[in-house]
Amino acid sequence: MFREDLESHFQHKVDAEEKIEPKDWMPEEYRKTLIRQISQHAHSEIVGMLPEGNWITRAPSLKRKCILLAKIQDEAGHGLYLYSACETLGVEREQLLNDLHSGKAKYSSIFNYPAISWADMGAIGWLVDGAAIMNQIPLCRTSYGPYARAMVRICKEESFHQRQGYEIMLTLAKGTAIQKQMAQDALNRWWWPSIMMFGPNDSDSLHSAQSLKWKIKRFSNDELRQRFIDMTVPQAELIGLKIPDPDLKWNEERKSYDFGKINWDEFWNVVKGNGPCNKQRLHDRVEAHEKGAWVREAAVAYAEKRSARINSN
Amino acid sequence: MKNWPLFEIFIRSKSGLNHKHVGSLHAADAAMAIENARDVYTRRQEGISIWVVESKYISASDPADSDPFFEPAQDKIYRHPTFYDLPDEVKHM
């Protein structure tokens, strides 16, 4: 087939909501976009373990500690599903990790903010995982089969993450004045970074139009952000917390909330590596990888020994 | 990581059902792949049995040839029970 035929056949399949599978022909740019997006997503899961890992030993009860451990374990699993999906596009795991560790590949900027109090575990689950779910649910129908299937699995597991976070906030908000203040303070710090998670405004989003045409993305950044805000504001009200946005108000005509201006300078500054924790996160990730080298080597040595023993019998 | 082969993972979700492909992972050997598959794919009791097979041992049909490859079945509608017109009096067959 000629290249134009291949391209039109491909687009036809995408338009008909048929999934693209690893061995199917696909435009090079589609493959590249997916590798970038899926690996970025996988890196976000793995780096996302760091701010929470810091709180495992300081969780206020055994119950909370078990829950937090389970959540972080899920995130490791999500990272793995996504790395595997990404590898079906012909890129090696080692390459993906190298790109993360060298700073070439990005991960969600939200994890470059510090988690300084226990209430942050609540805010992260409620807002950060909430925003992630809003992004991820449409990705269950994304055009690339392995990515869509990984997302189905992830979304099933993710809903517990958001609920446990909201429950932490609820418990604090019902607690002493100081506990309620902790919850409000966490909301104040995580609100704006969370709504920035949906990415730049549609008018400034570099890859959006093509990704929508290829059905990699199903909704625009601004649509998803608006949905998240509309869903989250009543949840804050329900537990007596205040969204830190003086311009936030219900728009009866649009049946949606109007909200204040997002500080995109801050967003780009963090993306470019100058957020409060960029260096620390990357350092911790590289260190964890390097310190784990002996485990990987030992596993190979053990596997070789075991196979030698089986072969000699 | 480069030395760790890729394994395809199949899980039987409950007794009586077939093993179904769920994804893949890298492991040093098959025994480790089974343990890791348990930790990754059955954290919420999604399975009672796990198969792993090194990805390189899977041969697959070529999607580019799938039309001609599966064509022989297309015009054999007489293989389906609904192809046969029977009198209404025959209730269950």
Coordinates of C-alpha atoms in Angstrom, one line a residue:
Chain A
M1 CA 0.0 0.0 0.0
F2 CA 1.1 3.6 -0.6
R3 CA 1.7 5.8 2.4
E4 CA -1.4 7.9 1.8
D5 CA -3.5 4.7 1.7
L6 CA -1.9 3.5 4.9
E7 CA -2.6 6.8 6.6
S8 CA -6.2 7.0 5.4
H9 CA -6.8 3.4 6.4
F10 CA -5.4 4.2 9.8
Q11 CA -7.5 7.3 10.3
H12 CA -10.5 5.4 9.1
K13 CA -10.0 2.7 11.8
V14 CA -9.5 5.4 14.5
D15 CA -12.7 7.2 13.3
A16 CA -14.6 3.9 13.5
E17 CA -13.5 3.5 17.1
E18 CA -11.4 0.4 16.3
K19 CA -8.4 0.0 18.5
I20 CA -4.9 0.3 17.0
E21 CA -2.7 -2.6 18.2
P22 CA 1.1 -2.9 18.5
K23 CA 1.7 -4.6 15.1
D24 CA -0.7 -2.4 13.1
W25 CA 0.7 0.2 10.8
M26 CA 0.7 3.7 12.5
P27 CA 2.0 7.1 11.5
E28 CA 5.5 7.7 13.1
E29 CA 4.2 10.8 14.8
Y30 CA 1.4 8.8 16.4
R31 CA 3.9 6.4 17.8
K32 CA 6.1 9.2 19.1
T33 CA 3.2 11.0 20.7
L34 CA 2.1 7.9 22.4
I35 CA 5.6 7.0 23.7
R36 CA 5.9 10.6 25.0
Q37 CA 2.5 10.6 26.7
I38 CA 2.5 7.0 28.1
S39 CA 6.0 7.2 29.4
Q40 CA 5.3 10.6 31.0
H41 CA 2.3 9.0 32.6
A42 CA 4.3 6.0 33.8
H43 CA 7.0 8.3 35.2
S44 CA 4.3 10.3 37.0
E45 CA 3.1 7.2 38.8
I46 CA 6.6 6.3 39.9
V47 CA 7.6 9.8 41.0
G48 CA 4.2 10.2 42.6
M49 CA 5.2 7.6 45.1
L50 CA 7.9 9.8 46.6
P51 CA 5.8 12.6 48.3
E52 CA 3.6 9.9 49.9
G53 CA 6.4 7.5 50.7
N54 CA 7.7 10.2 53.0
W55 CA 4.6 9.8 55.2
I56 CA 4.4 6.0 55.6
T57 CA 6.4 6.1 58.9
R58 CA 4.4 9.1 60.2
A59 CA 0.9 8.1 59.3
P60 CA -1.3 8.7 62.4
S61 CA -2.6 5.2 62.8
L62 CA -1.9 1.6 61.7
K63 CA -5.1 1.8 59.6
R64 CA -3.8 4.9 57.7
K65 CA -0.4 3.4 57.3
C66 CA -1.8 0.2 55.7
I67 CA -4.0 2.3 53.4
L68 CA -1.1 4.5 52.4
L69 CA 1.1 1.5 51.7
A70 CA -1.6 -0.1 49.6
K71 CA -2.0 3.2 47.6
I72 CA 1.7 3.5 47.0
Q73 CA 1.9 -0.1 45.9
D74 CA -0.9 0.5 43.5
E75 CA 1.0 3.4 42.0
A76 CA 4.1 1.2 41.4
G77 CA 1.7 -1.2 39.7
H78 CA 0.2 1.6 37.6
G79 CA 3.7 2.6 36.6
L80 CA 4.4 -0.9 35.5
Y81 CA 1.2 -1.3 33.4
L82 CA 2.1 1.9 31.6
Y83 CA 5.7 1.1 31.0
S84 CA 4.6 -2.2 29.6
A85 CA 2.1 -0.5 27.3
C86 CA 4.8 1.9 26.2
E87 CA 7.2 -0.9 25.4
T88 CA 4.7 -2.4 22.9
L89 CA 5.6 0.6 20.8
G90 CA 9.1 -0.6 20.4
V91 CA 11.0 1.3 23.0
E92 CA 13.1 -0.4 25.8
R93 CA 12.3 0.0 29.5
E94 CA 15.9 0.9 30.1
Q95 CA 15.7 3.8 27.6
L96 CA 12.5 5.1 29.3
L97 CA 14.2 5.0 32.7
N98 CA 17.3 6.7 31.4
D99 CA 15.2 9.5 30.0
L100 CA 13.5 10.0 33.3
H101 CA 16.7 10.0 35.2
S102 CA 18.5 12.3 32.9
G103 CA 15.7 14.8 33.1
K104 CA 14.9 14.5 29.4
A105 CA 11.5 13.0 30.0
K106 CA 8.9 14.9 32.0
Y107 CA 6.5 13.7 34.7
S108 CA 3.5 15.5 36.1
S109 CA 4.6 18.8 37.7
I110 CA 2.2 18.3 40.6
F111 CA 4.8 16.0 42.3
N112 CA 7.3 18.8 42.4
Y113 CA 5.3 20.4 45.3
P114 CA 6.2 19.3 48.9
A115 CA 3.9 17.3 51.1
I116 CA 4.6 19.0 54.4
S117 CA 1.7 17.8 56.6
W118 CA -0.4 14.8 57.1
A119 CA -3.4 16.7 55.6
D120 CA -1.4 16.8 52.4
M121 CA -2.0 13.0 52.1
G122 CA -5.7 13.9 52.1
A123 CA -5.4 16.7 49.7
I124 CA -3.3 14.6 47.3
G125 CA -5.7 11.7 47.3
W126 CA -8.8 14.0 46.9
L127 CA -7.5 16.6 44.5
V128 CA -4.5 15.1 42.7
D129 CA -5.9 11.6 42.3
G130 CA -9.3 13.2 41.6
A131 CA -7.8 15.3 38.7
A132 CA -5.9 12.3 37.5
I133 CA -9.1 10.2 37.4
M134 CA -10.8 13.0 35.4
N135 CA -8.0 12.8 32.9
Q136 CA -7.8 9.0 32.9
I137 CA -11.4 7.9 32.5
P138 CA -11.6 9.1 28.9
L139 CA -8.2 7.5 28.3
C140 CA -9.9 4.1 28.8
R141 CA -11.3 4.7 25.3
T142 CA -8.1 6.0 23.8
S143 CA -7.3 4.7 20.3
Y144 CA -4.2 2.6 21.2
G145 CA -5.3 -0.8 22.6
P146 CA -2.5 -1.5 25.1
Y147 CA -2.8 2.0 26.6
A148 CA -6.6 1.8 26.8
R149 CA -6.5 -1.6 28.5
A150 CA -3.9 -0.4 31.0
M151 CA -6.1 2.6 31.8
V152 CA -9.2 0.4 32.4
R153 CA -7.1 -1.5 35.0
I154 CA -5.8 1.7 36.6
C155 CA -9.1 3.5 36.8
K156 CA -10.6 0.5 38.6
E157 CA -8.0 0.8 41.3
E158 CA -7.7 4.6 41.4
S159 CA -11.1 5.3 42.8
F160 CA -10.1 4.0 46.3
H161 CA -7.2 6.5 46.2
Q162 CA -9.5 9.5 45.8
R163 CA -12.0 8.2 48.4
Q164 CA -9.4 7.6 51.0
G165 CA -8.0 11.1 50.5
Y166 CA -11.4 12.7 50.8
E167 CA -12.0 10.7 53.9
I168 CA -8.8 12.0 55.5
M169 CA -9.9 15.6 54.7
L170 CA -13.4 14.8 56.1
T171 CA -11.9 13.4 59.3
L172 CA -9.6 16.4 59.8
A173 CA -12.4 18.9 58.9
K174 CA -14.6 17.3 61.6
G175 CA -11.8 17.4 64.1
T176 CA -10.3 20.1 66.3
A177 CA -9.9 23.7 65.1
I178 CA -6.2 23.0 64.5
Q179 CA -7.0 19.8 62.5
K180 CA -9.6 21.7 60.4
Q181 CA -7.0 24.4 59.8
M182 CA -4.5 21.8 58.6
A183 CA -7.0 20.5 56.1
Q184 CA -7.8 24.1 54.9
D185 CA -4.1 24.8 54.6
A186 CA -3.5 21.7 52.5
L187 CA -6.4 22.6 50.2
N188 CA -5.0 26.2 49.9
R189 CA -1.6 24.8 48.7
W190 CA -2.9 22.0 46.5
W191 CA -5.9 23.6 44.8
W192 CA -4.1 25.7 42.1
P193 CA -1.4 23.1 41.2
S194 CA -4.2 20.5 40.9
I195 CA -6.2 22.5 38.4
M196 CA -3.0 23.1 36.5
M197 CA -2.7 19.4 36.1
F198 CA -5.0 19.5 33.1
G199 CA -2.3 21.3 31.2
P200 CA -2.3 24.7 29.4
N201 CA -5.5 26.3 28.1
D202 CA -6.7 24.8 24.8
S203 CA -5.5 27.8 22.9
D204 CA -1.9 27.3 24.1
S205 CA -1.8 23.5 24.0
L206 CA 0.8 22.3 21.5
H207 CA -0.3 18.8 20.8
S208 CA -4.0 18.9 21.5
A209 CA -5.6 19.1 18.1
Q210 CA -3.7 16.3 16.6
S211 CA -4.2 14.1 19.6
L212 CA -7.9 14.7 19.5
K213 CA -8.0 13.7 15.8
W214 CA -6.1 10.5 16.5
K215 CA -8.4 9.9 19.5
I216 CA -5.5 9.6 21.8
K217 CA -7.2 12.4 23.8
R218 CA -11.0 12.5 23.9
F219 CA -11.6 15.8 25.6
S220 CA -9.7 19.1 25.7
N221 CA -7.7 20.3 28.7
D222 CA -10.2 23.1 29.5
E223 CA -13.2 20.8 29.3
L224 CA -11.7 18.4 31.8
R225 CA -10.6 21.2 34.1
Q226 CA -14.1 22.7 34.1
R227 CA -15.6 19.3 34.9
F228 CA -13.2 18.8 37.8
I229 CA -13.9 22.2 39.3
D230 CA -17.7 21.7 39.0
M231 CA -17.4 18.3 40.7
T232 CA -15.0 19.3 43.4
V233 CA -16.4 22.6 44.7
P234 CA -19.5 21.0 46.3
Q235 CA -17.3 18.4 47.9
A236 CA -15.3 21.1 49.6
E237 CA -18.5 22.9 50.7
L238 CA -19.8 19.6 52.1
I239 CA -17.0 19.3 54.6
G240 CA -16.8 23.0 55.3
L241 CA -13.6 23.9 53.5
K242 CA -13.1 26.9 51.3
I243 CA -11.7 26.8 47.8
P244 CA -8.9 29.4 47.7
D245 CA -10.2 31.4 44.8
P246 CA -12.0 34.7 45.4
D247 CA -13.3 34.7 41.8
L248 CA -14.9 31.4 42.1
K249 CA -18.7 31.6 41.6
W250 CA -21.6 29.7 40.2
N251 CA -22.6 30.8 36.7
E252 CA -26.3 30.0 36.4
E253 CA -26.3 30.5 32.6
R254 CA -23.5 28.1 32.0
K255 CA -24.5 25.8 34.8
S256 CA -20.8 25.8 35.7
Y257 CA -18.4 27.6 38.1
D258 CA -16.5 30.6 36.8
F259 CA -13.0 30.6 38.3
G260 CA -10.0 32.9 38.7
K261 CA -7.0 33.3 36.5
I262 CA -4.5 30.5 36.6
N263 CA -0.9 31.5 37.2
W264 CA 0.7 30.0 34.1
D265 CA 4.1 31.5 34.8
E266 CA 4.2 29.3 37.9
F267 CA 3.1 26.3 35.9
W268 CA 5.8 26.8 33.2
N269 CA 8.4 27.6 35.8
V270 CA 7.8 24.2 37.5
V271 CA 7.7 22.4 34.2
K272 CA 11.1 23.9 33.4
G273 CA 12.5 22.4 36.6
N274 CA 12.3 25.3 39.0
G275 CA 9.5 24.0 41.3
P276 CA 10.1 23.6 45.0
C277 CA 11.0 19.9 44.7
N278 CA 12.1 19.1 41.2
K279 CA 15.8 18.5 42.1
Q280 CA 14.9 16.5 45.3
R281 CA 12.4 14.2 43.4
L282 CA 14.8 13.4 40.6
H283 CA 17.7 12.9 43.0
D284 CA 15.6 10.5 45.2
R285 CA 14.4 8.6 42.1
V286 CA 18.0 8.2 40.7
E287 CA 19.2 7.2 44.1
A288 CA 16.5 4.6 44.6
H289 CA 17.4 3.2 41.1
E290 CA 21.1 3.1 41.9
K291 CA 20.6 1.6 45.3
G292 CA 18.4 -1.1 43.8
A293 CA 21.1 -2.2 41.3
W294 CA 22.4 -5.0 43.6
V295 CA 18.8 -6.4 43.8
R296 CA 18.5 -6.5 40.1
E297 CA 22.0 -8.1 39.7
A298 CA 21.2 -10.6 42.5
A299 CA 18.0 -11.6 40.8
V300 CA 19.8 -12.3 37.5
A301 CA 22.5 -14.3 39.3
Y302 CA 19.9 -16.3 41.2
A303 CA 17.9 -17.0 38.0
E304 CA 21.1 -18.2 36.3
K305 CA 22.0 -20.5 39.2
R306 CA 18.5 -21.9 39.3
S307 CA 18.5 -22.6 35.6
A308 CA 21.9 -24.2 35.8
R309 CA 20.7 -26.5 38.5
I310 CA 17.6 -27.4 36.5
N311 CA 19.7 -28.1 33.4
S312 CA 22.2 -30.3 35.3
N313 CA 19.4 -32.5 36.7
Chain B
M1 CA 16.7 -4.4 33.2
K2 CA 18.0 -5.1 29.7
N3 CA 18.9 -8.6 30.8
W4 CA 15.5 -9.3 32.2
P5 CA 13.3 -11.0 29.5
L6 CA 9.7 -9.9 29.0
F7 CA 6.9 -12.2 30.0
E8 CA 3.3 -12.2 29.0
I9 CA 0.9 -12.8 31.9
F10 CA -2.3 -14.9 31.8
I11 CA -4.7 -15.0 34.7
R12 CA -7.6 -17.4 35.5
S13 CA -10.0 -15.2 37.4
K14 CA -12.0 -18.0 38.9
S15 CA -12.3 -21.7 38.6
G16 CA -14.0 -22.9 35.4
L17 CA -12.9 -19.9 33.3
N18 CA -10.0 -19.8 30.9
H19 CA -6.7 -18.0 31.5
K20 CA -6.8 -14.6 29.9
H21 CA -4.0 -12.3 28.8
V22 CA -3.7 -9.3 31.2
G23 CA -0.4 -7.7 30.3
S24 CA 3.3 -8.2 30.5
L25 CA 6.3 -7.6 32.8
H26 CA 10.0 -8.1 33.0
A27 CA 11.5 -10.7 35.4
A28 CA 14.8 -12.5 35.8
D29 CA 13.1 -15.9 35.2
A30 CA 9.7 -17.5 35.1
A31 CA 9.5 -18.1 38.9
M32 CA 10.0 -14.4 39.5
A33 CA 7.6 -13.5 36.8
I34 CA 4.9 -15.5 38.6
E35 CA 5.6 -13.8 41.9
N36 CA 5.6 -10.4 40.4
A37 CA 2.5 -11.1 38.4
R38 CA 0.8 -12.0 41.7
D39 CA 1.9 -8.7 43.2
V40 CA 0.9 -6.6 40.2
Y41 CA -2.2 -8.3 38.7
T42 CA -3.9 -10.0 41.7
R43 CA -3.7 -7.5 44.5
R44 CA -7.5 -7.5 44.8
Q45 CA -8.1 -11.2 44.4
E46 CA -8.4 -11.0 40.6
G47 CA -7.0 -14.5 40.1
I48 CA -6.6 -18.0 41.3
S49 CA -4.0 -19.2 38.7
I50 CA -1.3 -17.5 36.8
W51 CA 0.5 -18.6 33.6
V52 CA 3.6 -16.8 32.3
V53 CA 5.3 -17.2 29.0
E54 CA 8.3 -15.5 27.7
S55 CA 7.1 -13.0 25.0
K56 CA 9.6 -14.2 22.5
Y57 CA 7.9 -17.6 22.3
I58 CA 4.6 -16.2 21.1
S59 CA 4.0 -16.3 17.4
A60 CA 1.2 -14.2 16.1
S61 CA -0.8 -13.8 12.9
D62 CA 0.1 -10.7 10.8
P63 CA -2.5 -8.0 11.2
A64 CA -1.6 -6.6 7.7
D65 CA -2.8 -10.0 6.3
S66 CA -5.8 -10.5 8.5
D67 CA -8.4 -9.9 5.7
P68 CA -7.2 -12.7 3.4
F69 CA -6.1 -14.8 6.3
F70 CA -9.6 -15.0 7.9
E71 CA -11.4 -14.8 4.6
P72 CA -12.1 -18.5 4.3
A73 CA -14.7 -18.3 7.1
Q74 CA -16.6 -15.4 5.7
D75 CA -18.8 -17.2 3.2
K76 CA -19.6 -20.2 5.3
I77 CA -22.8 -19.1 6.9
Y78 CA -24.1 -22.6 6.8
R79 CA -21.8 -23.2 9.8
H80 CA -24.3 -21.3 12.0
P81 CA -27.5 -22.8 13.3
T82 CA -29.6 -19.8 12.2
F83 CA -28.8 -20.7 8.6
Y84 CA -31.4 -23.5 8.7
D85 CA -35.1 -22.8 8.2
L86 CA -37.2 -25.3 10.3
P87 CA -40.9 -25.4 10.8
D88 CA -42.2 -23.4 13.8
E89 CA -43.6 -26.7 15.2
V90 CA -40.0 -27.7 16.0
K91 CA -39.7 -25.8 19.3
H92 CA -36.3 -26.6 20.7
M93 CA -33.5 -27.6 18.4

